[in-house]
Coordinates of C-alpha atoms (C1' of nucleotides) in Angstrom, one line a residue:
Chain A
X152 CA 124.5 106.0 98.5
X153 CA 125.6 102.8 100.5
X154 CA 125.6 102.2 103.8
X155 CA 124.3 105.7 104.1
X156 CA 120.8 106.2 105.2
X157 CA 119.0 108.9 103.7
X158 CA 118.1 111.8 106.2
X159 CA 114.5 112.3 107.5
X160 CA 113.0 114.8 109.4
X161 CA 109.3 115.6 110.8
X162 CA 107.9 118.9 112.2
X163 CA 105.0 117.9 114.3
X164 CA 103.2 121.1 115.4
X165 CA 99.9 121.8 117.4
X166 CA 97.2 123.0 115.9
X167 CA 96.2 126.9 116.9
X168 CA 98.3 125.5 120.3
X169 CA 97.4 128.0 123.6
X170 CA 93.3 128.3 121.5
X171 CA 93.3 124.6 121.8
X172 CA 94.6 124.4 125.2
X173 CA 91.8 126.2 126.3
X174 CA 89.2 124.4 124.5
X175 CA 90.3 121.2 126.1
X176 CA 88.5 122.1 129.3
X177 CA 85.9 123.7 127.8
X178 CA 84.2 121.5 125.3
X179 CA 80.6 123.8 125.5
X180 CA 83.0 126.1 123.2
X181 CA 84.2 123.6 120.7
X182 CA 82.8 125.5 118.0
X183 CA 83.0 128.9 119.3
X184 CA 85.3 131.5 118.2
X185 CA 88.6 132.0 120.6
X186 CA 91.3 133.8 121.2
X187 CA 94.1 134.1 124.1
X188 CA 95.4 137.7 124.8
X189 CA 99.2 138.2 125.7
X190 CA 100.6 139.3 128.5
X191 CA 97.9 142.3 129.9
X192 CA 95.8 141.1 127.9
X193 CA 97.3 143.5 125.4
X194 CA 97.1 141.5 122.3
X195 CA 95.7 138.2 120.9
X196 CA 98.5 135.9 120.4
X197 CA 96.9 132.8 119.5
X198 CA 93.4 132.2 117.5
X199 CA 91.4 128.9 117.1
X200 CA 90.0 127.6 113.8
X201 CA 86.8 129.6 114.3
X202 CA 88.3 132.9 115.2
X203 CA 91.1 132.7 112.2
X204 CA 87.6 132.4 109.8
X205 CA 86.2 135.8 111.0
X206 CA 89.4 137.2 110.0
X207 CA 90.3 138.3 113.7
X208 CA 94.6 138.8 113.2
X209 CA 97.3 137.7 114.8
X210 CA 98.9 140.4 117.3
X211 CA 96.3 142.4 116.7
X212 CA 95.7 144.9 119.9
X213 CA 92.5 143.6 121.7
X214 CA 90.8 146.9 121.7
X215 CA 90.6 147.1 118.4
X216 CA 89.2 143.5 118.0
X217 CA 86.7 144.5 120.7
X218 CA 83.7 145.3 118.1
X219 CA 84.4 142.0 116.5
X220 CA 84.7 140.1 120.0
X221 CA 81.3 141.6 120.7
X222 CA 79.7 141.4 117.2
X223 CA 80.7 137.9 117.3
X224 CA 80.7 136.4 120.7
X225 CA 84.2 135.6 120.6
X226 CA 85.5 133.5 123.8
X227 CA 88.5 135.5 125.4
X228 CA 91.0 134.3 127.6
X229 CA 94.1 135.6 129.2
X230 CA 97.2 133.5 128.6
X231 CA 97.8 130.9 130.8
X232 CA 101.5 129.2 130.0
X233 CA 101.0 127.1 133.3
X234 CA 98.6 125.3 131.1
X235 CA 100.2 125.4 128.0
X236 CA 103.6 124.1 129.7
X237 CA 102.3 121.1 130.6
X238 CA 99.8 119.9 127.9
X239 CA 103.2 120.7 125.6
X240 CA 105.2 118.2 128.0
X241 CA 102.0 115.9 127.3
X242 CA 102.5 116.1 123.7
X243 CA 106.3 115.9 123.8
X244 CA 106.5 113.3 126.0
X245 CA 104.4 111.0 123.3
X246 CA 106.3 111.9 120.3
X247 CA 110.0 111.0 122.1
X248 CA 108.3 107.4 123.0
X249 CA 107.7 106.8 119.1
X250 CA 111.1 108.9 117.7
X251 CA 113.4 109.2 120.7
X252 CA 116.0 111.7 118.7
X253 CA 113.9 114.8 119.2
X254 CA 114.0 118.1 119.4
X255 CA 111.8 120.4 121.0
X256 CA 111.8 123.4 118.9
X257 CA 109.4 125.7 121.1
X258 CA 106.0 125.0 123.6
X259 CA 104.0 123.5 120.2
X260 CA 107.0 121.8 117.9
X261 CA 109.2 119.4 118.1
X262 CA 111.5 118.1 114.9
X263 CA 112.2 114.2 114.7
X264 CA 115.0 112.3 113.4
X265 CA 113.2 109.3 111.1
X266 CA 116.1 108.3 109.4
X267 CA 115.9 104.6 108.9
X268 CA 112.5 104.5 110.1
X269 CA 111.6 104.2 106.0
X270 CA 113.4 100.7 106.3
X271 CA 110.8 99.5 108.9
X272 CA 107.7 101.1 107.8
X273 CA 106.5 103.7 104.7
X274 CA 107.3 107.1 106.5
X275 CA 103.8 108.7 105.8
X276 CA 102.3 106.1 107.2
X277 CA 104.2 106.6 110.2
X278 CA 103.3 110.1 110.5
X279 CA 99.5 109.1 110.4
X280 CA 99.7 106.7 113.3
X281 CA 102.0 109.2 114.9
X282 CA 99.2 112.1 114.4
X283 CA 96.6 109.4 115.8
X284 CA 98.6 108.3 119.2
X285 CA 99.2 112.1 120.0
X286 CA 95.3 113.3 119.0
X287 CA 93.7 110.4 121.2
X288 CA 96.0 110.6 124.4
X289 CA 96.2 114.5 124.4
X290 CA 92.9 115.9 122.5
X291 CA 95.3 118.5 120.7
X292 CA 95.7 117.6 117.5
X293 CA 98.7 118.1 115.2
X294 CA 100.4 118.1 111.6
X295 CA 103.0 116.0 110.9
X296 CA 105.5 117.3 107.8
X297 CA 108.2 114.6 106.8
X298 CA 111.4 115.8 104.3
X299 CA 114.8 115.4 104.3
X300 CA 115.8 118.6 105.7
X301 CA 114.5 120.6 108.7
X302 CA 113.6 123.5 106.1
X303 CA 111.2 121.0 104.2
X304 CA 109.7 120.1 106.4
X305 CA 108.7 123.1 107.8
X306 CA 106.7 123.3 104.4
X307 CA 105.6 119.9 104.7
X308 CA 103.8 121.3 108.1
X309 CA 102.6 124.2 106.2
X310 CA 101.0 122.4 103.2
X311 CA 99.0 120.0 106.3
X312 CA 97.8 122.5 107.4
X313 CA 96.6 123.9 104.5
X314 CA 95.1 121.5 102.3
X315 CA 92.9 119.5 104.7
X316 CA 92.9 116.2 101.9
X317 CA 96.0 115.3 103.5
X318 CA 94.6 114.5 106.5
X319 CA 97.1 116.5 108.3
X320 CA 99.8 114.4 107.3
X321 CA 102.4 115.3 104.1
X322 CA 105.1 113.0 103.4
X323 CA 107.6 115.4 100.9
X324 CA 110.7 113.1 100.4
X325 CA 109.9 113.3 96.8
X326 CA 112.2 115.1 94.8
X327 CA 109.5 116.0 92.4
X328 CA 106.8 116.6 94.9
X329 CA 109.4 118.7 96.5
X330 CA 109.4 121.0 93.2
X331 CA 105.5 121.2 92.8
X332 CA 105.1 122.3 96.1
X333 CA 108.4 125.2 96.2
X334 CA 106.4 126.5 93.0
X335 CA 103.1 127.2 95.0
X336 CA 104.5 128.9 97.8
X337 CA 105.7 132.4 98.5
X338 CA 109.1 132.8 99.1
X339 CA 107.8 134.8 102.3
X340 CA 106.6 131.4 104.2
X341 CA 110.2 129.7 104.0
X342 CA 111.6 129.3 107.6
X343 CA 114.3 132.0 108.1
X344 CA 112.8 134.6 105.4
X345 CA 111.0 137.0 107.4
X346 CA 109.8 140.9 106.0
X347 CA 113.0 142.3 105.2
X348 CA 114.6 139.5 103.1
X349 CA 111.4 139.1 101.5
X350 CA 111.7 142.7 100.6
X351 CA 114.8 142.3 99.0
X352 CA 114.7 138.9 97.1
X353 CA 111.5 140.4 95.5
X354 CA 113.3 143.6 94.3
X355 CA 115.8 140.4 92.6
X356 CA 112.7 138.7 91.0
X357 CA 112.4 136.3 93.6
X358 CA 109.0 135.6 94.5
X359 CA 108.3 131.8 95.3
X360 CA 110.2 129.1 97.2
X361 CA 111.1 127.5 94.2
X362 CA 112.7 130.9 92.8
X363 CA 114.8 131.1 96.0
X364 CA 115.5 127.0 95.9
X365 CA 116.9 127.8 91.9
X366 CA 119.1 130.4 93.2
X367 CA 123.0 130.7 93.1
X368 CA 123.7 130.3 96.5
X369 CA 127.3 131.7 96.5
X370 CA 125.5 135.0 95.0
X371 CA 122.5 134.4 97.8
X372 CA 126.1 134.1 100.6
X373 CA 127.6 137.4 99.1
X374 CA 124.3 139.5 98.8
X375 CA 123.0 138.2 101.8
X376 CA 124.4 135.7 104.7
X377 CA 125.5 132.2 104.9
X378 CA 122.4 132.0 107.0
X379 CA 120.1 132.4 103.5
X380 CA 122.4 130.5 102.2
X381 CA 121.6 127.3 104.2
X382 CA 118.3 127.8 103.6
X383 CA 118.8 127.6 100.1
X384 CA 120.7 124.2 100.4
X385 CA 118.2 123.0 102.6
X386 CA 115.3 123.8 100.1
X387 CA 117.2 121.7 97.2
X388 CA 117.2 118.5 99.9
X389 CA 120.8 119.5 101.3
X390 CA 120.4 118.9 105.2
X391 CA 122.6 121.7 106.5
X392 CA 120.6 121.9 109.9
X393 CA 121.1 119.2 112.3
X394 CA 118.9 118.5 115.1
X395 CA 119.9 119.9 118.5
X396 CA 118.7 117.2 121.0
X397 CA 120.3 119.1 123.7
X398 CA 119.2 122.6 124.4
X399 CA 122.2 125.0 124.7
X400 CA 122.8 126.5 127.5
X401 CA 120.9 130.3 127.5
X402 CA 123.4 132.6 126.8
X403 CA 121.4 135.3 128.7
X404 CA 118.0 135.8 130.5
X405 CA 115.6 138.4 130.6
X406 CA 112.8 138.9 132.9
X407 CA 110.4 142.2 131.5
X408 CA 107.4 142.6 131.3
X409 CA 104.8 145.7 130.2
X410 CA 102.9 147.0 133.5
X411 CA 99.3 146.8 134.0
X412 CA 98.8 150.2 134.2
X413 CA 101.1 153.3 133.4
X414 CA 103.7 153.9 136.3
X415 CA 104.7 157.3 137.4
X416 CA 105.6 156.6 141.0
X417 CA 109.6 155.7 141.4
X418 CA 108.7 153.1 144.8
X419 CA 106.3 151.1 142.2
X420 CA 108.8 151.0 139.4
X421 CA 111.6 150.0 141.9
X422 CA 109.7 146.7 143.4
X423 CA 109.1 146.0 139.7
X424 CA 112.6 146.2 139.1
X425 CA 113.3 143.9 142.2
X426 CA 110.7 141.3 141.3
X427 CA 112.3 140.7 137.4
X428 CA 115.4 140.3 139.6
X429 CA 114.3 137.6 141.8
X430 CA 112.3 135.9 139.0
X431 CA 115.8 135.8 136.8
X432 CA 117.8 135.0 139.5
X433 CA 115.3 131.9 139.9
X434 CA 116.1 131.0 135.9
X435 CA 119.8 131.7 136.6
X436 CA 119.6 128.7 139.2
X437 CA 117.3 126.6 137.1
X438 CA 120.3 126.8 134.7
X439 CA 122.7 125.8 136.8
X440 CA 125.0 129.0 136.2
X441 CA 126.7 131.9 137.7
X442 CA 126.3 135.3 136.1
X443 CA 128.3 138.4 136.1
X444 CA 126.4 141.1 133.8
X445 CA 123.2 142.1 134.8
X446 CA 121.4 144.8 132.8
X447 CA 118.4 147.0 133.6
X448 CA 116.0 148.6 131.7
X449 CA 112.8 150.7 132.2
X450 CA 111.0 153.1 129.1
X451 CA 107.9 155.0 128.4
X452 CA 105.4 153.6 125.7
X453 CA 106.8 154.0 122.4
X454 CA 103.8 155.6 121.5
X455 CA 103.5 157.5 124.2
X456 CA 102.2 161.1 123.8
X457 CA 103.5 162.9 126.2
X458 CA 107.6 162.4 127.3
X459 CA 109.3 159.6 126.2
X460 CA 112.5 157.9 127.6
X461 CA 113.9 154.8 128.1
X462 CA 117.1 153.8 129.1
X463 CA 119.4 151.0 130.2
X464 CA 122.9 150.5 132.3
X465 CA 125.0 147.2 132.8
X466 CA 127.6 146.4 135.4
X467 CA 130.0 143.4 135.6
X468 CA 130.2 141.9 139.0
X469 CA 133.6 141.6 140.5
X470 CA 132.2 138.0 141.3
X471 CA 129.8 135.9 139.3
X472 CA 127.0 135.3 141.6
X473 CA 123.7 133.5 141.3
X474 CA 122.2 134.9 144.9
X475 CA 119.4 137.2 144.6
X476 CA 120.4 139.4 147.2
X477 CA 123.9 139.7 145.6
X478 CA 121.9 140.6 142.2
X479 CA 119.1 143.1 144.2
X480 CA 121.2 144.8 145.5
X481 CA 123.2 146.1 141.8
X482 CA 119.8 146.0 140.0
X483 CA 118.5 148.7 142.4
X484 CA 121.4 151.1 142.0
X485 CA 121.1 150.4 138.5
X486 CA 117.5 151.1 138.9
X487 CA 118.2 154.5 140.7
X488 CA 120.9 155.5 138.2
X489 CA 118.1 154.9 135.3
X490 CA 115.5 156.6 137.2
X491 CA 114.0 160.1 135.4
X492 CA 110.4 161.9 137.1
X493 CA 107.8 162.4 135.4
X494 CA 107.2 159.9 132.9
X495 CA 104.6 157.4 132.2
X496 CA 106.4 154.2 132.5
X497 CA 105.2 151.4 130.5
X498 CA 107.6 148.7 130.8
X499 CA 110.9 147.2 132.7
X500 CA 113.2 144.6 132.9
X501 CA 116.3 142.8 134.3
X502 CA 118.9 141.1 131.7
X503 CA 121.6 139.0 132.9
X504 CA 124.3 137.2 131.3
X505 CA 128.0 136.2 130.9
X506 CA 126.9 133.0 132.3
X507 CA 130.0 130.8 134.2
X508 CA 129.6 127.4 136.2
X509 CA 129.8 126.9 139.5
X510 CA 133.5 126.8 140.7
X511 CA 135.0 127.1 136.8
X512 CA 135.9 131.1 136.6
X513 CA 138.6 133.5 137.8
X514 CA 138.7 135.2 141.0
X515 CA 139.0 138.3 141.5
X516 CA 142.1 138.4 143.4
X517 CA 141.4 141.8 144.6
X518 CA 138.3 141.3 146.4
X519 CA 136.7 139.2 149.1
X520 CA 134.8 136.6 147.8
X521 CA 131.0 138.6 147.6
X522 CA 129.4 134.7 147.3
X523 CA 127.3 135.2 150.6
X524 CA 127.3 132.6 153.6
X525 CA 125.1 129.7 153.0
X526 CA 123.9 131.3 150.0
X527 CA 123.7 128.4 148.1
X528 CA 121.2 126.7 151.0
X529 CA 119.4 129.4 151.4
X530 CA 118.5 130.0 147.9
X531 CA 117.5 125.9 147.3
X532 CA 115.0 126.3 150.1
X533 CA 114.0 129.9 148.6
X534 CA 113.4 128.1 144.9
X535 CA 111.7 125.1 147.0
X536 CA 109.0 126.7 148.6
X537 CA 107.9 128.9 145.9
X538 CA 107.8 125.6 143.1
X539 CA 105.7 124.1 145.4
X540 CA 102.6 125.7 144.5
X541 CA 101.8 127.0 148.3
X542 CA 102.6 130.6 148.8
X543 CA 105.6 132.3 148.2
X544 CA 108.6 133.3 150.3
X545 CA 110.0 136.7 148.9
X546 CA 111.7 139.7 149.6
X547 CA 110.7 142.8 151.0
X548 CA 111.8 145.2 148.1
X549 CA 109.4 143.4 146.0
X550 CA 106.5 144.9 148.2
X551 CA 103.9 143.4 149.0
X552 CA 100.6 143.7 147.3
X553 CA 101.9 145.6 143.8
X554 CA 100.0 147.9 141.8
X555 CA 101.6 147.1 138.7
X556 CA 101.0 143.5 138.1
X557 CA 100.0 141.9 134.9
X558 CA 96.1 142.1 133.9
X559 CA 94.6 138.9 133.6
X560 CA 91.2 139.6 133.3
X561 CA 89.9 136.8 131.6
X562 CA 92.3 133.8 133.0
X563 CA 91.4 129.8 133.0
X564 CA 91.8 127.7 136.3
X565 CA 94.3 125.9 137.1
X566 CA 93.0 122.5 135.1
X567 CA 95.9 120.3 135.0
X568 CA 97.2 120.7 138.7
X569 CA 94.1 119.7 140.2
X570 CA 93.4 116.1 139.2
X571 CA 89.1 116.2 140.0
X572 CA 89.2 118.6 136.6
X573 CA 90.6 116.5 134.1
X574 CA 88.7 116.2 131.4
X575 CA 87.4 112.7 130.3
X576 CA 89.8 112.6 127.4
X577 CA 92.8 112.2 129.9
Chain B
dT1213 C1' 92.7 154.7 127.5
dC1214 C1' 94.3 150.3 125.2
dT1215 C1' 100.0 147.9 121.0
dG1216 C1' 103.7 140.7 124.1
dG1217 C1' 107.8 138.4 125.9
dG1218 C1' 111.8 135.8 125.3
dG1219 C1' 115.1 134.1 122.7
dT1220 C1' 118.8 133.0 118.7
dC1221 C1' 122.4 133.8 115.2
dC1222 C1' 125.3 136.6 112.3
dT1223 C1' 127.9 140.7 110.8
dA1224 C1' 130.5 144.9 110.9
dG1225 C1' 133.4 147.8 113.0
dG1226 C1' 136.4 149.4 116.8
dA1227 C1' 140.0 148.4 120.2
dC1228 C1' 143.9 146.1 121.1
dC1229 C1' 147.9 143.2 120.5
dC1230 C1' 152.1 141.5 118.4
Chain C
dT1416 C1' 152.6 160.1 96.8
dC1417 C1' 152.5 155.7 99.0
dT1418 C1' 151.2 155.5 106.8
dG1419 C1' 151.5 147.0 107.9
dG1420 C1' 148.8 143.2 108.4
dG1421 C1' 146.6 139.7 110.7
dG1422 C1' 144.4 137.9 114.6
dT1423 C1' 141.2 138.1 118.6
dC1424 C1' 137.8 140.0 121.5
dC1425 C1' 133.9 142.8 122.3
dT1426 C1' 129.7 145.3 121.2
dA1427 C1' 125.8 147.1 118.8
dG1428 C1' 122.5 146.3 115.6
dG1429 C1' 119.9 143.7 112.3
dA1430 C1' 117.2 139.9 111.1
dC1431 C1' 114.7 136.0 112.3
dC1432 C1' 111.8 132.7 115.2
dC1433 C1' 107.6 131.2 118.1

DNA sequence: TCTGGGGTCCTAGGACCC
DNA sequence: TCTGGGGTCCTAGGACCC
């Protein structure tokens, strides 16, 4: 290849991320089992080094980890994504100073663009200093996986993780090192092979990542998707996923979230309901967008004993709107429309989409323009006053102290918005 | 008693059009 | 005997990710 530089990725990902976050500001619990619980505490998403070792699992319901917990002295904490947010920006915000083309791939990993980067200094080298600068200035600490396609170096990641001799840091541009490592992995830990493919490629003798990487992928296209297919590509050092240094546009947003407790009363549901509105309506400003579908949703527990229903409704607005008063007002006809007695709600949401921007769609000739008078003031000052960390301005449907809010029994303080807290490391 | 939330992409099939 | 064919748009559902 001339002229041509060869293509090089890293996955830099936090260790055990929200677990960590939490140990930060607690350094009497640096080597005691913890876990952060989902939303209602319902389940442990996240598990530090400690907790992973007693075998406590990921998603597992916190009820039945409680004799473990117990047995243990396991550290709980509710989730706390105000924290997580910004240590993440922390972390980000280092790794774009030393690789500027970056992507951030979710709250604990970004992918990097190295390419040419070999030319200036030896590329594993450069993930060790990189692994260094983010460790000392953040206290999280991370492993840095460097390939020649986003797919390897998701392994790469893996294999830092797992074998602690490489200090956290696995250069795999080798062809051959490539190959050694494929053979040793299940097919099941490749990015983009979750439980069903797995299922399948294993009824086809496929069992490790090298199986999958040796595969025909025309015969992988036809039996499966051009999705697999990349993946094989991208597995045999074919780069077929490029970085996406800007984030899309959402195509939709949802705001739902289980209750706190079962809900059986229509009036609690309904300020539910009009809360996930105003909460979406927020995100549909924060994106800059108008939207014209919005969707509700409400449903019993799955595994509910007793009755179950759920049930959902759209409507397309004559208008695209981004007002929440425009959007409260369909959600709670949707909302009544939805609404059966005498069930044990569990859970409810609001979905919009069919996203425009301002001033770029049709009008509905037939109509009066719905777009509300100084609705777009209003609505700044509304989204001002509630960022700013001081109260909230809301709106009556929401109700006023609710019944069915989240449980966070077992939440952190606010750390990193009040400066006195720091910890020393910062 | 108690089981997360928020997204993405792709495909197949139906409706509709010329 | 033999019922057009190709394109587009939309939606639902499946699969995956963190």
């Amino acid at each position: 290849m001339h002229g041509a530089n060869k293509a090089a990725f890293a996955l830099v990902d936090c260790n055990n991320f929200y677990a960590s976050c939490e140990k930060l500001f607690r350094p009497d619990l640096k080597y005691t089992p913890v876990v952060v619980l989902s939303n209602n505490d319902g389940c442990i998403v996240a598990r530090s080094k400690e907790a992973k070792a007693l075998g406590v699992k990921m998603g597992m319901p916190l009820f039945q980890a409680q004799a473990m917990i117990r047995q243990y002295g396991i550290v709980c904490f509710s989730s706390n994504y105000a924290l997580y947010a910004d240590l993440s920006n922390r972390v980000m915000t280092i790794l774009e100073e030393e690789a500027p083309r970056l992507e951030v791939y979710s709250i604990d990993e970004a992918f990097l663009d190295l390419t040419g980067i070999e030319y200036v200094m030896d590329l594993l080298t450069f993930g060790k200093q990189l692994k260094a600068k983010v460790d000392k200035w953040t206290g999280i600490t991370v492993g840095v996986g460097i390939a020649p396609t986003k797919t390897l170096a998701k392994l790469a990641n893996e294999a830092a993780k797992r074998y602690p001799a490489t200090g956290a840091v696995v250069d795999l541009m080798n062809p051959e090192r490539q190959k050694r490592l494929l053979s040793l992995v299940d097919v099941s830990d490749v990015w983009g092979v979750g439980r069903r493919i797995t299922e399948r490629l294993r009824a086809r003798g496929i069992r490790t990542a090298l199986d999958l990487a040796n595969a025909n992928p025309r015969v992988i296209r036809s039996e499966f998707s051009v999705v697999l297919e990349r993946t094989v590509q991208e597995l045999n050092g074919v780069s077929c996923l490029d970085l996406e240094l800007v984030r899309p546009t959402k195509q939709q947003i949802i705001c739902s979230r289980s209750f706190g407790h079962r809900i059986t009363e229509k009036q609690e549901l309904r300020e539910a309901i009009a809360k996930y509105t105003t909460r979406a309506a927020e995100k549909l400003r924060r994106e800059k967008r108008l939207c014209r579908v919005v969707n509700v949703f409400i449903r019993t527990s799955p595994h509910a004993q007793g009755g179950r229903y759920g049930n959902a409704l759209s409507v397309e607005l004559p208008n695209p709107t981004d007002d929440t008063r425009d959007l409260l007002d369909v959600t709670e006809v949707l909302f009544c429309r939805l609404w059966r007695d005498g069930f044990r709600y569990m859970k409810g949401g609001v979905m919009l989409a069919d996203f425009y921007e301002y001033g770029v769609y049709q009008q509905d000739l037939f109509r009066t323009n719905s777009m509300k008078t100084n609705s777009q003031a209003l609505m700044k000052v509304v989204d001002r006053i509630n960022h700013s960390g001081h109260g909230s301005v809301f709106f009556a449907s929401q109700g006023v102290s609710p019944q069915w809010a989240m449980k966070r029994n077992h939440l952190s303080p606010a750390y990193t918005t009040k400066w006195e807290e720091l910890p020393k490391v910062w």
